[in-house]
Coordinates of C-alpha atoms in Angstrom, one line a residue:
X1 CA 76.8 91.4 54.3
X2 CA 74.9 92.5 57.4
X3 CA 76.8 92.9 60.6
X4 CA 75.7 90.4 63.3
X5 CA 76.1 91.7 66.8
X6 CA 77.0 89.0 69.4
X7 CA 75.3 89.2 72.8
X8 CA 77.5 90.6 75.5
X9 CA 77.4 87.4 77.5
X10 CA 78.6 85.4 74.5
X11 CA 81.4 88.0 73.8
X12 CA 82.5 87.6 77.4
X13 CA 82.4 83.8 77.1
X14 CA 84.5 83.8 73.9
X15 CA 86.9 86.3 75.4
X16 CA 87.4 84.0 78.5
X17 CA 88.0 81.0 76.2
X18 CA 90.7 83.0 74.4
X19 CA 92.3 84.0 77.7
X20 CA 92.3 80.4 78.9
X21 CA 93.8 79.1 75.6
X22 CA 96.6 81.7 75.7
X23 CA 97.2 81.0 79.4
X24 CA 97.5 77.3 78.7
X25 CA 99.9 77.9 75.8
X26 CA 102.1 80.2 77.8
X27 CA 102.0 78.5 81.2
X28 CA 100.4 81.4 82.9
X29 CA 98.3 80.9 86.0
X30 CA 94.8 82.5 86.1
X31 CA 93.9 83.6 89.6
X32 CA 90.5 84.5 90.8
X33 CA 89.8 88.2 91.1
X34 CA 90.8 89.3 94.6
X35 CA 88.4 90.8 97.1
X36 CA 89.0 94.5 97.0
X37 CA 89.3 95.2 100.7
X38 CA 91.4 94.2 103.6
X39 CA 90.6 93.7 107.3
X40 CA 91.7 96.1 110.0
X41 CA 90.8 97.2 113.5
X42 CA 90.7 100.6 115.2
X43 CA 94.0 101.1 117.1
X44 CA 93.2 104.1 119.2
X45 CA 90.7 104.6 122.1
X46 CA 88.4 106.6 119.8
X47 CA 88.7 107.8 116.2
X48 CA 86.5 110.0 113.9
X49 CA 85.7 108.7 110.5
X50 CA 85.6 111.5 107.9
X51 CA 83.7 111.8 104.7
X52 CA 86.8 112.6 102.8
X53 CA 90.6 112.4 103.2
X54 CA 90.8 115.6 105.1
X55 CA 90.3 116.6 108.8
X56 CA 88.1 119.5 107.5
X57 CA 85.5 117.1 106.0
X58 CA 82.4 116.2 108.0
X59 CA 82.5 113.4 110.5
X60 CA 80.4 110.4 109.5
X61 CA 81.0 108.1 112.4
X62 CA 83.1 107.6 115.6
X63 CA 84.7 104.2 116.3
X64 CA 86.2 102.8 119.5
X65 CA 89.3 100.7 119.9
X66 CA 89.1 97.2 118.2
X67 CA 86.1 98.2 116.0
X68 CA 86.5 96.2 112.8
X69 CA 86.7 98.0 109.4
X70 CA 87.5 97.0 105.9
X71 CA 90.1 99.0 104.0
X72 CA 89.4 99.4 100.3
X73 CA 92.0 102.0 99.2
X74 CA 94.4 104.7 100.1
X75 CA 94.7 108.4 99.5
X76 CA 97.8 109.9 100.8
X77 CA 97.9 109.3 104.6
X78 CA 94.3 108.3 104.7
X79 CA 92.8 104.8 104.3
X80 CA 89.4 104.6 102.6
X81 CA 87.3 102.3 104.8
X82 CA 84.0 100.4 104.5
X83 CA 82.1 100.6 107.8
X84 CA 80.2 97.6 109.1
X85 CA 76.9 99.2 108.1
X86 CA 78.2 99.7 104.5
X87 CA 79.0 103.4 104.7
X88 CA 82.3 104.6 103.3
X89 CA 84.6 106.9 105.0
X90 CA 88.3 107.8 105.7
X91 CA 90.6 107.2 108.6
X92 CA 94.2 108.3 109.2
X93 CA 96.8 105.6 108.6
X94 CA 97.7 105.8 112.3
X95 CA 94.1 105.3 113.4
X96 CA 93.9 101.6 112.5
X97 CA 96.1 98.6 112.4
X98 CA 96.1 96.3 109.4
X99 CA 95.3 92.7 110.3
X100 CA 98.2 90.2 109.7
X101 CA 96.8 88.2 106.9
X102 CA 97.4 84.4 107.1
X103 CA 96.3 83.3 103.6
X104 CA 98.3 83.4 100.4
X105 CA 95.4 85.1 98.7
X106 CA 95.7 88.1 101.0
X107 CA 98.9 89.1 99.3
X108 CA 97.0 89.5 96.0
X109 CA 94.3 91.5 97.7
X110 CA 96.8 93.9 99.2
X111 CA 98.6 94.4 96.0
X112 CA 95.3 95.0 94.1
X113 CA 94.5 97.7 96.6
X114 CA 97.8 99.4 97.0
X115 CA 99.9 98.3 93.9
X116 CA 100.9 100.4 90.9
X117 CA 100.5 103.9 92.1
X118 CA 104.0 104.9 92.8
X119 CA 104.1 106.9 89.5
X120 CA 107.2 108.2 87.8
X121 CA 107.6 105.1 85.8
X122 CA 105.9 101.9 84.5
X123 CA 107.6 99.2 86.5
X124 CA 105.7 96.0 85.7
X125 CA 106.2 92.4 86.9
X126 CA 108.3 90.3 84.6
X127 CA 108.5 86.6 84.6
X128 CA 108.6 85.4 88.2
X129 CA 111.8 86.3 89.9
X130 CA 112.7 84.3 93.0
X131 CA 113.6 86.5 95.9
X132 CA 117.3 87.2 96.5
X133 CA 118.6 85.2 99.4
X134 CA 121.9 85.0 101.2
X135 CA 123.3 82.3 99.0
X136 CA 122.5 84.3 95.9
X137 CA 124.4 87.4 97.3
X138 CA 127.4 85.3 98.3
X139 CA 127.7 83.5 94.9
X140 CA 126.6 86.2 92.5
X141 CA 129.3 87.5 90.1
X142 CA 130.1 91.2 90.0
X143 CA 128.0 92.9 87.2
X144 CA 130.0 95.9 86.1
X145 CA 127.7 96.8 83.3
X146 CA 124.7 97.0 85.6
X147 CA 126.7 98.9 88.1
X148 CA 127.7 101.5 85.5
X149 CA 124.0 101.7 84.5
X150 CA 123.1 102.3 88.1
X151 CA 125.7 105.0 88.5
X152 CA 124.5 106.7 85.3
X153 CA 121.3 107.6 87.1
X154 CA 123.1 109.3 90.0
X155 CA 122.0 113.0 90.4
X156 CA 123.9 115.9 91.9
X157 CA 122.6 117.6 95.1
X158 CA 121.9 120.6 93.0
X159 CA 119.7 118.7 90.5
X160 CA 117.9 117.0 93.4
X161 CA 117.2 120.4 95.0
X162 CA 115.9 121.8 91.7
X163 CA 113.5 118.8 91.4
X164 CA 112.4 119.3 95.0
X165 CA 111.6 123.0 94.4
X166 CA 109.6 122.1 91.3
X167 CA 107.5 119.7 93.4
X168 CA 107.1 122.1 96.3
X169 CA 109.3 120.3 98.8
X170 CA 111.0 122.7 101.2
X171 CA 113.7 122.0 103.8
X172 CA 113.1 122.3 107.5
X173 CA 115.7 122.4 110.3
X174 CA 114.8 119.5 112.5
X175 CA 117.3 118.4 115.2
X176 CA 117.9 114.6 115.6
X177 CA 120.1 113.8 118.6
X178 CA 120.5 110.1 117.8
X179 CA 122.0 110.7 114.4
X180 CA 125.7 109.7 114.0
X181 CA 128.0 112.5 112.7
X182 CA 131.5 112.2 111.3
X183 CA 134.3 112.9 113.8
X184 CA 135.3 116.6 113.4
X185 CA 139.1 117.2 113.3
X186 CA 139.2 120.9 112.7
X187 CA 140.6 120.5 109.3
X188 CA 143.7 118.8 110.6
X189 CA 144.7 115.4 109.2
X190 CA 144.3 112.5 111.6
X191 CA 146.9 109.9 112.3
X192 CA 146.1 106.6 110.5
X193 CA 145.7 103.3 112.2
X194 CA 149.0 102.1 110.8
X195 CA 150.8 105.3 112.0
X196 CA 149.4 104.8 115.5
X197 CA 150.5 101.2 115.4
X198 CA 154.0 102.2 114.3
X199 CA 154.1 104.4 117.4
X200 CA 153.1 101.4 119.6
X201 CA 155.9 99.3 117.9
X202 CA 158.4 102.0 118.8
X203 CA 157.1 102.0 122.4
X204 CA 157.6 98.3 122.5
X205 CA 161.2 98.6 121.5
X206 CA 161.9 101.3 124.0
X207 CA 160.4 99.2 126.8
X208 CA 162.7 96.4 125.9
X209 CA 165.7 98.7 126.0
X210 CA 165.0 99.9 129.5
X211 CA 164.3 96.4 130.8
X212 CA 160.5 96.4 131.3
X213 CA 159.4 92.9 130.6
X214 CA 156.3 91.0 129.3
X215 CA 153.8 93.0 131.4
X216 CA 154.5 96.2 129.4
X217 CA 154.5 94.3 126.1
X218 CA 151.2 92.7 126.9
X219 CA 149.6 96.1 127.6
X220 CA 150.9 97.3 124.3
X221 CA 149.6 94.2 122.5
X222 CA 146.1 95.0 123.9
X223 CA 146.3 98.6 122.8
X224 CA 147.6 97.5 119.4
X225 CA 144.4 95.4 118.8
X226 CA 142.1 98.2 119.7
X227 CA 143.7 101.1 117.8
X228 CA 140.8 103.0 116.1
X229 CA 140.9 104.0 112.5
X230 CA 140.9 107.7 111.5
X231 CA 137.7 109.1 109.9
X232 CA 139.6 109.3 106.6
X233 CA 140.3 105.6 106.8
X234 CA 136.7 104.7 107.6
X235 CA 135.4 106.7 104.7
X236 CA 138.0 105.2 102.3
X237 CA 136.9 101.7 103.2
X238 CA 133.2 102.6 102.9
X239 CA 133.7 104.2 99.5
X240 CA 135.7 101.1 98.3
X241 CA 133.1 98.7 99.6
X242 CA 130.0 100.5 98.1
X243 CA 130.5 99.6 94.4
X244 CA 131.9 96.2 95.1
X245 CA 128.8 95.2 97.1
X246 CA 126.3 96.9 94.8
X247 CA 127.9 95.2 91.8
X248 CA 127.3 91.8 93.5
X249 CA 123.7 92.6 94.3
X250 CA 123.2 93.5 90.7
X251 CA 124.8 90.2 89.7
X252 CA 122.0 88.5 91.6
X253 CA 119.2 90.8 90.2
X254 CA 119.6 93.3 87.4
X255 CA 118.1 96.8 87.4
X256 CA 114.5 97.2 86.4
X257 CA 114.4 98.5 82.8
X258 CA 112.5 101.8 83.6
X259 CA 114.5 105.0 83.2
X260 CA 111.8 107.1 84.7
X261 CA 111.5 105.1 87.9
X262 CA 115.3 104.9 88.2
X263 CA 115.7 108.7 87.8
X264 CA 112.8 109.2 90.3
X265 CA 114.4 107.2 93.1
X266 CA 117.7 109.0 92.6
X267 CA 116.1 112.4 92.7
X268 CA 114.1 111.6 95.9
X269 CA 116.9 109.6 97.5
X270 CA 119.5 112.3 96.8
X271 CA 117.2 115.0 98.2
X272 CA 116.7 113.0 101.4
X273 CA 120.4 112.2 101.7
X274 CA 121.2 115.9 101.5
X275 CA 119.3 116.3 104.7
X276 CA 121.4 113.6 106.5
X277 CA 124.6 114.0 108.5
X278 CA 126.6 112.6 105.5
X279 CA 125.5 114.5 102.4
X280 CA 128.9 114.4 100.9
X281 CA 128.8 110.6 100.0
X282 CA 128.2 109.6 96.4
X283 CA 124.6 108.6 97.0
X284 CA 123.3 106.3 94.3
X285 CA 119.9 104.6 94.2
X286 CA 118.4 101.9 92.1
X287 CA 115.4 99.4 91.7
X288 CA 116.3 95.8 91.1
X289 CA 114.1 93.2 89.4
X290 CA 113.2 91.2 92.4
X291 CA 109.6 90.5 93.4
X292 CA 110.2 90.3 97.1
X293 CA 109.7 93.4 99.4
X294 CA 113.2 94.3 100.5
X295 CA 116.0 96.9 100.3
X296 CA 119.8 97.0 100.6
X297 CA 122.0 99.8 101.9
X298 CA 125.7 99.3 101.1
X299 CA 128.3 101.2 103.1
X300 CA 129.3 104.4 101.2
X301 CA 125.8 105.4 100.0
X302 CA 124.7 102.8 97.4
X303 CA 121.0 101.9 98.0
X304 CA 118.9 99.4 96.1
X305 CA 115.2 98.6 96.6
X306 CA 113.3 95.7 95.0
X307 CA 110.6 96.0 92.4
X308 CA 108.2 94.3 94.9
X309 CA 108.8 97.1 97.4
X310 CA 108.6 99.9 94.8
X311 CA 105.3 98.6 93.5
X312 CA 103.8 98.7 97.0
X313 CA 104.5 102.5 97.4
X314 CA 101.8 104.9 96.6
X315 CA 103.6 108.3 96.2
X316 CA 106.8 110.2 96.5
X317 CA 106.5 110.5 100.3
X318 CA 106.4 106.7 100.7
X319 CA 109.4 106.3 98.3
X320 CA 111.2 108.8 100.5
X321 CA 110.2 107.0 103.7
X322 CA 111.7 103.7 102.5
X323 CA 114.9 105.4 101.2
X324 CA 115.2 107.4 104.5
X325 CA 115.3 104.1 106.5
X326 CA 118.1 102.8 104.2
X327 CA 120.0 106.1 104.3
X328 CA 120.1 105.9 108.1
X329 CA 121.8 102.5 107.9
X330 CA 124.5 104.1 105.8
X331 CA 124.8 107.2 108.0
X332 CA 125.1 105.0 111.1
X333 CA 127.6 102.6 109.4
X334 CA 125.5 99.7 110.4
X335 CA 126.6 97.2 107.7
X336 CA 130.1 98.5 107.7
X337 CA 130.3 97.7 111.4
X338 CA 129.1 94.1 110.7
X339 CA 131.9 93.8 108.1
X340 CA 134.5 95.3 110.4
X341 CA 133.6 92.8 113.2
X342 CA 133.6 89.9 110.8
X343 CA 137.1 90.8 109.6
X344 CA 138.5 91.4 113.1
X345 CA 137.1 88.0 114.3
X346 CA 138.8 86.2 111.3
X347 CA 142.3 85.1 112.1
X348 CA 144.8 87.3 110.5
X349 CA 142.3 89.2 108.5
X350 CA 142.5 92.3 110.7
X351 CA 145.8 93.0 109.0
X352 CA 143.9 93.6 105.8
X353 CA 141.9 96.3 107.6
X354 CA 144.9 97.8 109.3
X355 CA 146.8 99.4 106.5
X356 CA 144.5 101.7 104.6
X357 CA 145.9 104.1 102.1
X358 CA 143.4 107.0 102.2
X359 CA 142.1 107.7 98.7
X360 CA 143.9 104.8 97.2
X361 CA 144.7 101.2 96.6
X362 CA 144.9 99.4 99.8
X363 CA 141.3 100.3 100.9
X364 CA 140.2 99.1 97.4
X365 CA 142.2 95.9 97.8
X366 CA 140.6 95.2 101.2
X367 CA 137.1 95.7 99.7
X368 CA 137.8 93.4 96.8
X369 CA 139.3 90.8 99.2
X370 CA 136.3 90.9 101.5
X371 CA 133.7 90.7 98.7
X372 CA 135.7 87.9 97.0
X373 CA 135.4 85.8 100.1
X374 CA 131.9 86.7 101.3
X375 CA 130.1 88.2 98.2
X376 CA 127.4 90.6 99.3
X377 CA 125.8 88.3 101.8
X378 CA 126.3 90.9 104.5
X379 CA 123.4 92.8 103.0
X380 CA 121.1 90.1 104.3
X381 CA 122.7 89.9 107.7
X382 CA 120.3 90.7 110.6
X383 CA 121.2 93.9 112.3
X384 CA 120.7 94.6 115.9
X385 CA 117.0 95.4 116.5
X386 CA 117.9 98.7 117.9
X387 CA 119.5 99.6 114.6
X388 CA 116.3 98.9 112.8
X389 CA 114.2 100.8 115.2
X390 CA 116.6 103.7 115.0
X391 CA 116.4 103.7 111.2
X392 CA 112.6 103.8 111.4
X393 CA 112.9 106.8 113.7
X394 CA 115.5 108.5 111.5
X395 CA 113.4 108.1 108.4
X396 CA 110.7 110.3 110.1
X397 CA 113.3 113.0 110.8
X398 CA 114.7 112.9 107.3
X399 CA 111.1 113.1 105.9
X400 CA 110.4 116.1 108.1
X401 CA 113.6 117.8 107.1
X402 CA 112.9 117.2 103.4
X403 CA 109.4 118.6 103.3
X404 CA 107.4 115.3 103.7
X405 CA 105.1 114.1 106.3
X406 CA 106.9 111.8 108.8
X407 CA 103.9 109.5 108.9
X408 CA 104.7 108.1 105.5
X409 CA 106.8 105.3 106.8
X410 CA 103.9 104.2 109.1
X411 CA 101.7 103.9 106.0
X412 CA 104.4 101.7 104.3
X413 CA 104.7 99.4 107.3
X414 CA 100.9 99.1 107.5
X415 CA 100.8 97.9 103.9
X416 CA 103.6 95.5 104.4
X417 CA 101.6 94.1 107.3
X418 CA 98.6 93.5 105.0
X419 CA 100.7 91.2 102.9
X420 CA 100.7 88.7 105.8
X421 CA 103.2 86.7 107.8
X422 CA 103.1 83.8 105.3
X423 CA 103.7 86.0 102.3
X424 CA 106.6 84.8 100.1
X425 CA 107.2 88.5 99.2
X426 CA 108.3 89.2 102.8
X427 CA 110.3 86.1 103.4
X428 CA 113.8 87.7 103.6
X429 CA 112.5 90.8 105.3
X430 CA 111.0 88.8 108.2
X431 CA 114.4 87.0 108.6
X432 CA 116.4 90.3 108.9
X433 CA 114.0 92.7 110.6
X434 CA 111.9 92.9 113.7
X435 CA 108.2 91.9 113.3
X436 CA 106.2 94.6 111.6
X437 CA 103.7 95.0 114.5
X438 CA 106.7 95.6 116.9
X439 CA 108.0 98.3 114.6
X440 CA 104.6 100.0 114.4
X441 CA 104.2 99.7 118.2
X442 CA 107.6 101.4 118.6
X443 CA 106.6 104.3 116.4
X444 CA 103.3 104.6 118.3
X445 CA 105.1 104.6 121.6
X446 CA 107.6 107.3 120.7
X447 CA 104.7 109.4 119.5
X448 CA 106.8 111.2 116.8
X449 CA 108.5 113.3 119.5
X450 CA 109.8 116.5 118.0
X451 CA 107.9 115.8 114.7
X452 CA 104.2 116.6 115.6
X453 CA 104.2 119.9 113.8
X454 CA 105.1 118.1 110.6
X455 CA 102.5 115.4 110.7
X456 CA 99.8 117.7 109.3
X457 CA 101.5 118.2 106.0

C-alpha cells in the first residue's frame, strides 16, 4: 500500500486532539505557552549593554536608570535582554531590577526562562505538592527512613574538597568580622550549667548560715536564671535537635528521588560549610519534594531546600549561594536561639534545658521533648530581619572563600522577585523573610565591601 503523508497542519491538529484527550482523562490542566521574557528596569545611573556575556565583548548600547528592558534568559551572572528597539544584548545581574510581577501567569513565565538548568540531576515536578506550612511541620510524624536516606548522601570534607578541585574551585582567605565563632577555651573543659547552678546552690546555703536574708537569696535567684551554658552543652543540644527536626520536615515532605541531585547539594554544601566558622558539624543536605521556593536550616547542620527552589537555580554557584545563606543560620545559631527562648519562656521547661549531659542522653531527651511538643514548626518561625540580612551577607563571604562569585545570591533573589508577590510558590518565604526588594537594596547599599575582587570571577 502506498504511504500517504498527512499535511503538517493536520498532524499538529491531530496531535493537539490527542493531548487534550489525554489531559481530560488524567485531569491535567493545559496552560497557554508563556511569554518568553520578563520585564525589568535599569537599576544603576548608567549601564553598558554588551553583545555577549562578557565585559570584553563590544558595547551595543548604553542605558540610563529606569530604562525598560525585557529579560529573555540568563547565562551565568548575565541576563540576556531584549532592548526596546528589538536588539538583543547582555547586562550584569546587578545592573537591572526584575519587576515584581502581579499576575499568576508571571510565575510560569519566570520558570520557563530560568527553570531546569541546575544540572547534576533530573529533578522534575511530580503531582502538585502543596507547600509545607507551619501546621504541617508541627503535626508531621518523624520519618526515620527518609532521615536515614538523607544521611546516606552526606559527604566528608575530604570528598567535597576533591570534588571542588575537579571543578576548579579554589579556597580564598576572606575575613568576615560578623561571623559567630565558637567560644575558645584553650582545650580546657568548661563548667556545665548544672555545675554552675550547683555552686549557686552552695552559695545560697552559706548565706543562710551566716544570717544574710532574702536580699542575698534574691540576687542568687536572678543569677541562677541567667547562668549560661558551656560551649559543649550548646553543641550537644544542637546535635540532638538536628536529626529530630529534619526527620519531622521529611515527615511533611519526602526527599526528591534523584540521587544525582542529592549528592550534588551535599558536595556543594559540604564544601561551603568547610569555609564557615563551624566546619566540624555533621553537615547534611537534601532536597525535599515541595513545589514552594523555600529552605530549612536546622540547628546542628541539617539543611533542606525545596524542589521549587532547586529548580529555579541555574548553576553550582547559585546552589552554593542558597546553601550559604542557610549555613549562616546554623553558624549563628539563629533557630537554636528561637528554641532556647521558647523553652525559657515556658513555665518549668527551662529545667529541661538546664541539665545537659554532654555527648549523651539528657540533651537527646530535651530534643525529643521539644520536638514532641512543637514538631518542626520552629523552622517556619520568622527570624529577626537582621538575621536574614546577615545571612545574605554571609553567603557572599562563603561564596568568595569557596571559589565562587559572591554575586550569585543576587541573581537568585532577582529570579525570586520575578515570580511575583502573588506567587503561591513564595507564600511561606514572604511570611518568614524580609521583602525581596529590601534584601536586594541591602546588598546594593553594602556594595559587597571586602568582596569586590571576587565579583569578576
